[in-house]
mmCIF file of C-alpha atoms and ligand atoms in Angstrom:
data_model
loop_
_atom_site.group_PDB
_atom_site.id
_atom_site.type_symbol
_atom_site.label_atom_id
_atom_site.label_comp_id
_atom_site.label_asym_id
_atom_site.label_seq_id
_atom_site.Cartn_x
_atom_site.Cartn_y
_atom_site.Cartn_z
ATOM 1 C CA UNK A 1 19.181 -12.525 1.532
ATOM 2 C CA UNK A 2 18.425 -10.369 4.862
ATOM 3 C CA UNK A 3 15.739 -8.783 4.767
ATOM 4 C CA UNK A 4 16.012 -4.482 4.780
ATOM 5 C CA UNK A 5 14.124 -1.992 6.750
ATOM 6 C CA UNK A 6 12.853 1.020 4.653
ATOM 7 C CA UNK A 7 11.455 4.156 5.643
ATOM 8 C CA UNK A 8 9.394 6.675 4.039
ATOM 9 C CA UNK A 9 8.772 9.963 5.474
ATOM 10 C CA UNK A 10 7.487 13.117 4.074
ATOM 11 C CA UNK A 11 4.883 16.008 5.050
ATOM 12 C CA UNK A 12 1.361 15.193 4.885
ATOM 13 C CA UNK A 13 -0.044 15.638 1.734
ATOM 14 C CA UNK A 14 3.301 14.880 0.025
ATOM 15 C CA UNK A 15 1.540 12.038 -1.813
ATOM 16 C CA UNK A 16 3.617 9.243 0.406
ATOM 17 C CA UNK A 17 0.595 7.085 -0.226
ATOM 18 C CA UNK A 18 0.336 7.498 -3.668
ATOM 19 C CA UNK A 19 4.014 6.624 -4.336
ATOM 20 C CA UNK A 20 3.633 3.278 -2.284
ATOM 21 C CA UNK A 21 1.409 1.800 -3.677
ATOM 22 C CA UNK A 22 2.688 2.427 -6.584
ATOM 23 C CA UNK A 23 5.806 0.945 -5.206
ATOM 24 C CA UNK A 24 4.516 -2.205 -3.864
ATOM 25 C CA UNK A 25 2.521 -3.108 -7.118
ATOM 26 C CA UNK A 26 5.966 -2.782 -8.714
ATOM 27 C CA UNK A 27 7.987 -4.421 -5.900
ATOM 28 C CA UNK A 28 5.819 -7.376 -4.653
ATOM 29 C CA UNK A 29 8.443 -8.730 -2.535
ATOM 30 C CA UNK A 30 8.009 -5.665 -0.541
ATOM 31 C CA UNK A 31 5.539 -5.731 2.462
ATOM 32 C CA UNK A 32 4.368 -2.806 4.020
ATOM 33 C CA UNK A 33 3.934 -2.372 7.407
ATOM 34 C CA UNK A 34 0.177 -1.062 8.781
ATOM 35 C CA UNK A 35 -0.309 1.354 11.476
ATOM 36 C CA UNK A 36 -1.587 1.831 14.516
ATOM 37 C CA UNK A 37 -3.369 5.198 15.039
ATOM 38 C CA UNK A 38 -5.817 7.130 17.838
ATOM 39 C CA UNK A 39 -7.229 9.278 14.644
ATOM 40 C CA UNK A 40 -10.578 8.629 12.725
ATOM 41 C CA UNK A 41 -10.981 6.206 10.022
ATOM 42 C CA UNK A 42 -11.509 8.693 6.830
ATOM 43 C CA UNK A 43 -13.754 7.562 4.170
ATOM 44 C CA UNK A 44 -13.065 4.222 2.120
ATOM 45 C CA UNK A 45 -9.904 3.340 5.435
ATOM 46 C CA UNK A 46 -10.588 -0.138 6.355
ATOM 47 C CA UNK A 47 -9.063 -1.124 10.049
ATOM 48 C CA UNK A 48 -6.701 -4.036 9.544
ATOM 49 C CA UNK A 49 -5.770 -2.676 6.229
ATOM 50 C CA UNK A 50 -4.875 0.831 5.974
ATOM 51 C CA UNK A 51 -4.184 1.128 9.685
ATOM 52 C CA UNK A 52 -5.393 -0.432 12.992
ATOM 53 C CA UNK A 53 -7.885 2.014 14.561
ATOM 54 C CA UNK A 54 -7.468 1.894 18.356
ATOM 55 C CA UNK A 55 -8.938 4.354 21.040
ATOM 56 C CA UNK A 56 -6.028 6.299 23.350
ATOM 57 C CA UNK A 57 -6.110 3.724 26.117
ATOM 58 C CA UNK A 58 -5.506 0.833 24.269
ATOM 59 C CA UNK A 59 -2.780 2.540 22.181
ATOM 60 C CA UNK A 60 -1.315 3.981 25.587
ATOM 61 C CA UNK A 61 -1.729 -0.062 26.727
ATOM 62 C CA UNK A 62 0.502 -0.756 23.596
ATOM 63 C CA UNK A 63 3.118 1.634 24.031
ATOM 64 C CA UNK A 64 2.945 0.677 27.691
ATOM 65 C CA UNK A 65 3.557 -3.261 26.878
ATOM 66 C CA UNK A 66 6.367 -2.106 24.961
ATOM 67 C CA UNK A 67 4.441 -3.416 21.648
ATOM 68 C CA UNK A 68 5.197 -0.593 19.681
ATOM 69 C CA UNK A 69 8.910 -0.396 17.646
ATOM 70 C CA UNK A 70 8.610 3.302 17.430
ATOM 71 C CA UNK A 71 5.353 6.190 18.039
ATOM 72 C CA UNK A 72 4.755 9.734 17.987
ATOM 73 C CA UNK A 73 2.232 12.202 18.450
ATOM 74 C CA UNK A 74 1.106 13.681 15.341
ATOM 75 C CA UNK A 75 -1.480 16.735 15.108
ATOM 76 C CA UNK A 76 -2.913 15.262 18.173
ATOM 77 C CA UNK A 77 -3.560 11.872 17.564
ATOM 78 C CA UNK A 78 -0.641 8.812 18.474
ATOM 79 C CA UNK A 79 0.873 6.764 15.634
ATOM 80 C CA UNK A 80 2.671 3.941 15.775
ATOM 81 C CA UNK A 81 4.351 0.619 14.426
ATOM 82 C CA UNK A 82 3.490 -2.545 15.990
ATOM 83 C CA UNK A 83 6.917 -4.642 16.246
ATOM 84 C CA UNK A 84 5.744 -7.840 15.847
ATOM 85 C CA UNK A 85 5.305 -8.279 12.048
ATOM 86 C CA UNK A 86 8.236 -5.928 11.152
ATOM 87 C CA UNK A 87 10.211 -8.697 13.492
ATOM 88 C CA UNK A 88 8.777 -11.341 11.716
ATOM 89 C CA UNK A 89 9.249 -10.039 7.939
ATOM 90 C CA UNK A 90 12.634 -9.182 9.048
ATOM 91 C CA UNK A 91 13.053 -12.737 9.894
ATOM 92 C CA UNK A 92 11.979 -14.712 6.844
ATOM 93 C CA UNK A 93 14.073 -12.524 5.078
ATOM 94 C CA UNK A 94 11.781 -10.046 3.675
ATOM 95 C CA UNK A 95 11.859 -6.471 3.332
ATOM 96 C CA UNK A 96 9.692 -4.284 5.191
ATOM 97 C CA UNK A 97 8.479 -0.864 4.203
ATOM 98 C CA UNK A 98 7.529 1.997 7.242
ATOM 99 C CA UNK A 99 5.602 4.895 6.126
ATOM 100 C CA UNK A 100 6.072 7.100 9.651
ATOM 101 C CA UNK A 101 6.656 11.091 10.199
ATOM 102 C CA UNK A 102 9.236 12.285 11.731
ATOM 103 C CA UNK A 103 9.723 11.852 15.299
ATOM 104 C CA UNK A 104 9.118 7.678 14.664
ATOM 105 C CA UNK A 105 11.727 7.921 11.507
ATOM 106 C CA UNK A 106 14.547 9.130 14.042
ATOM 107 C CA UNK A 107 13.822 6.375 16.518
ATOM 108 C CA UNK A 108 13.891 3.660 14.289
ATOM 109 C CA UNK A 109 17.341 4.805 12.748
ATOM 110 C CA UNK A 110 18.571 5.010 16.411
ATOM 111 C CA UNK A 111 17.661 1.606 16.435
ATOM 112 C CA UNK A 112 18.502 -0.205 13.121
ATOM 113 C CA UNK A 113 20.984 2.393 11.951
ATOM 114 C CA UNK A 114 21.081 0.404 8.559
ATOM 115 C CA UNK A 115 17.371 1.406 7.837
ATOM 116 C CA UNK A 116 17.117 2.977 4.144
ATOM 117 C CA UNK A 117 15.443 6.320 5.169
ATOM 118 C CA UNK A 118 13.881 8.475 1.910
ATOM 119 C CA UNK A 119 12.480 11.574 2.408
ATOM 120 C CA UNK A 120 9.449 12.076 -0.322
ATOM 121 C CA UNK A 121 9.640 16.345 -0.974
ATOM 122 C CA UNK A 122 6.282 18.744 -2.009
ATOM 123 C CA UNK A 123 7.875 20.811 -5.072
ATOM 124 C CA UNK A 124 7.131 23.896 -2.703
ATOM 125 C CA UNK A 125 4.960 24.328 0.114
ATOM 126 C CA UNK A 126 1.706 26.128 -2.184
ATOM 127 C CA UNK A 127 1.631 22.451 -4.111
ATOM 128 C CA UNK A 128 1.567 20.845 -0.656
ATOM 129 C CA UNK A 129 -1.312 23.374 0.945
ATOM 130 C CA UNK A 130 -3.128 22.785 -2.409
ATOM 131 C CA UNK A 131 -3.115 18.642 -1.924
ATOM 132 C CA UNK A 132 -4.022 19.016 1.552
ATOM 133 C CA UNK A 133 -6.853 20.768 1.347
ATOM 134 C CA UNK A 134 -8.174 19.721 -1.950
ATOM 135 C CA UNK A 135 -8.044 15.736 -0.066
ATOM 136 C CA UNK A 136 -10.900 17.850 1.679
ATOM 137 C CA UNK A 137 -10.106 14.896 4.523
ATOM 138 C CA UNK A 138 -9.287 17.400 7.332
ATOM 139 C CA UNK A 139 -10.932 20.116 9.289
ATOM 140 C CA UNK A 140 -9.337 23.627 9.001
ATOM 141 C CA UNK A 141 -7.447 23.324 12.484
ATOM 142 C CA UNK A 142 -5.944 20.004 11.349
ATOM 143 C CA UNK A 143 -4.717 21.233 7.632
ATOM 144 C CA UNK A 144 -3.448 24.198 9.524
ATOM 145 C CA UNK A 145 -1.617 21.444 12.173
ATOM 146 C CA UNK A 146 -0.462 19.953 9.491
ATOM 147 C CA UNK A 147 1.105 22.260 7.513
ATOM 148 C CA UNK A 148 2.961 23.859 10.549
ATOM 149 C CA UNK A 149 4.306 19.875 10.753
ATOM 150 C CA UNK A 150 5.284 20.288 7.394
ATOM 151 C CA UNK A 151 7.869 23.033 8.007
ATOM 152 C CA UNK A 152 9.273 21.131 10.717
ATOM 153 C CA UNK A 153 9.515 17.985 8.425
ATOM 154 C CA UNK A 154 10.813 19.847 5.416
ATOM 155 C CA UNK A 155 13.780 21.718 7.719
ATOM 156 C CA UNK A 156 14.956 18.090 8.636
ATOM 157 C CA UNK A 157 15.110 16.396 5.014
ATOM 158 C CA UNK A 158 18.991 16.198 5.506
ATOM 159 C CA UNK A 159 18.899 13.677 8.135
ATOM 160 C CA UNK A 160 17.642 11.279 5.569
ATOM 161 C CA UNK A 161 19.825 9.646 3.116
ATOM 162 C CA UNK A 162 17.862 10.313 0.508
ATOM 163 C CA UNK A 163 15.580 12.974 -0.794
ATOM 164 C CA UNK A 164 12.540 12.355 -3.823
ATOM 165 C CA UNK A 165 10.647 15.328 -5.331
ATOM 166 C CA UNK A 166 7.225 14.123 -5.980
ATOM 167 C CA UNK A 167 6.850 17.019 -8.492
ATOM 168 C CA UNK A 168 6.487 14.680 -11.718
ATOM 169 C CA UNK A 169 4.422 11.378 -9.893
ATOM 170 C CA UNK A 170 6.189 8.725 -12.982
ATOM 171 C CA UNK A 171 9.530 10.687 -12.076
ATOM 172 C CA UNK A 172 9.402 10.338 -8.245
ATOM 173 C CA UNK A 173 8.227 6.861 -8.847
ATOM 174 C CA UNK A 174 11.231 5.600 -11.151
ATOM 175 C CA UNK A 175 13.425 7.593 -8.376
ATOM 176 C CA UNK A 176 12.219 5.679 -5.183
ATOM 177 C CA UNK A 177 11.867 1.898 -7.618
ATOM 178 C CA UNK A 178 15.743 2.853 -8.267
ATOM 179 C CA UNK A 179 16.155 3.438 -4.277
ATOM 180 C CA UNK A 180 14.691 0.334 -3.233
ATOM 181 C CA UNK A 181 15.840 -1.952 -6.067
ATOM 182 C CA UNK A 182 18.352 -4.403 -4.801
ATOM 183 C CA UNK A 183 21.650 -3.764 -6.208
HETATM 184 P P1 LIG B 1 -2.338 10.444 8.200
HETATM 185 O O1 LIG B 1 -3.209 10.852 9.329
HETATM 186 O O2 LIG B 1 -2.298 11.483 7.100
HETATM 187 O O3 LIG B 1 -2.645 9.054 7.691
HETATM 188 O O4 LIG B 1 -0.849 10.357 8.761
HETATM 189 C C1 LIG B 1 -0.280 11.450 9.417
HETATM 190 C C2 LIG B 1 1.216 11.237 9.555
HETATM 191 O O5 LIG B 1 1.471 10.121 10.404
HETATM 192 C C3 LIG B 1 1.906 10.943 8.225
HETATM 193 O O6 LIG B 1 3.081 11.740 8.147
HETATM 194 C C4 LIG B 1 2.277 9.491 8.336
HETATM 195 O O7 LIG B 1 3.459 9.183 7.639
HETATM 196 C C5 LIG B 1 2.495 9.346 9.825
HETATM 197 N N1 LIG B 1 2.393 7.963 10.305
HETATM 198 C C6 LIG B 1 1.582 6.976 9.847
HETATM 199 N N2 LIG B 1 1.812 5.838 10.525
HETATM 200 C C7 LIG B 1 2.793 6.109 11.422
HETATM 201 C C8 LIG B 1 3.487 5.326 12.405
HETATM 202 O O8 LIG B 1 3.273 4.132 12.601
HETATM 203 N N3 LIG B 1 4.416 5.963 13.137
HETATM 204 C C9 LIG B 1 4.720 7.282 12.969
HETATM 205 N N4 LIG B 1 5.683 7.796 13.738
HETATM 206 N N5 LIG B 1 4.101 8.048 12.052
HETATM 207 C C10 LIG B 1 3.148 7.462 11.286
#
């Protein structure tokens, strides 16, 4: 069996994270790919683990070296996926899992048009403003960044071939488990 690229991308705050690992502890054959960011570890983020932490010139280094499948700038800090893992799940066979915003999502379907691309929904945008800020993870300017993202996100849902409401958590959940469940 090959393995299968899948993407997750919603606004910040959506509860992407949430839903994963959810996900994963359901689907252990699943392997999710980790991150590299320019933005602050928040509290309890472990580099290595939740994402690699790396200051602008060595991520600028990475993109540079061509070490990055896809990146973006997000509320001013860089994101990206380092290639070499998702190359190497790919090639044992193994499904990979991309949890990336936007701009990355529509690079890597340019690339591996066969990518699964969900698009995890806020019920409406108060919910969303709510989560945000009661994370309490982010300075005013940032939740204020971020919701503007959110809009932007939100308008493009359509590109993706399918959409999740995380309204009801167990709901969403059994929605995306049906999404990635081998057929
Ligand atoms: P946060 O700072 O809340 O962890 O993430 C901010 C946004 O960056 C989220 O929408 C998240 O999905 C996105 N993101 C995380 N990792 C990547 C990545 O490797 N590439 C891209 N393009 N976006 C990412």
């Amino acid at each position: 069996m090959t393995g299968r690229l899948i993407v997750l991308t919603g606004p910040s705050g959506v509860g992407k994270g949430t839903l994963l690992t959810a996900l994963l502890a359901r689907h252990p054959e699943l392997y999710l790919s980790v991150s590299a960011t320019t933005r602050s570890p928040r509290e309890g983020e472990v580099d290595g683990t939740h994402y690699y932490f790396y200051p602008r010139d060595r991520f600028e280094r990475e993109i540079a070296a061509g070490a990055l499948l896809e990146w973006a700038e997000f509320a001013g800090n860089y994101y990206g996926t380092p290639i070499a893992p998702v190359q190497a799940q790919l090639d044992r066979g193994r499904s990979i899992v991309l949890e990336i915003e936007l701009a990355g999502a529509r690079q890597v379907a340019s690339i591996f048009p066969d990518a699964l691309r969900i698009f995890i929904l806020p019920p409406d945008l108060q919910t969303l403003e709510t989560r945000i800020r009661e994370r309490g993870t982010e300075s005013e300017a940032a939740i204020l960044s971020r919701l503007e993202q959110a809009q932007v996100e939100i308008a493009a849902q359509a590109e993706f071939d399918f959409q999740v409401v995380n309204d009801d958590f167990e709901i969403a959940l059994a929605e995306l488990d049906r999404l990635v469940s081998p057929i």
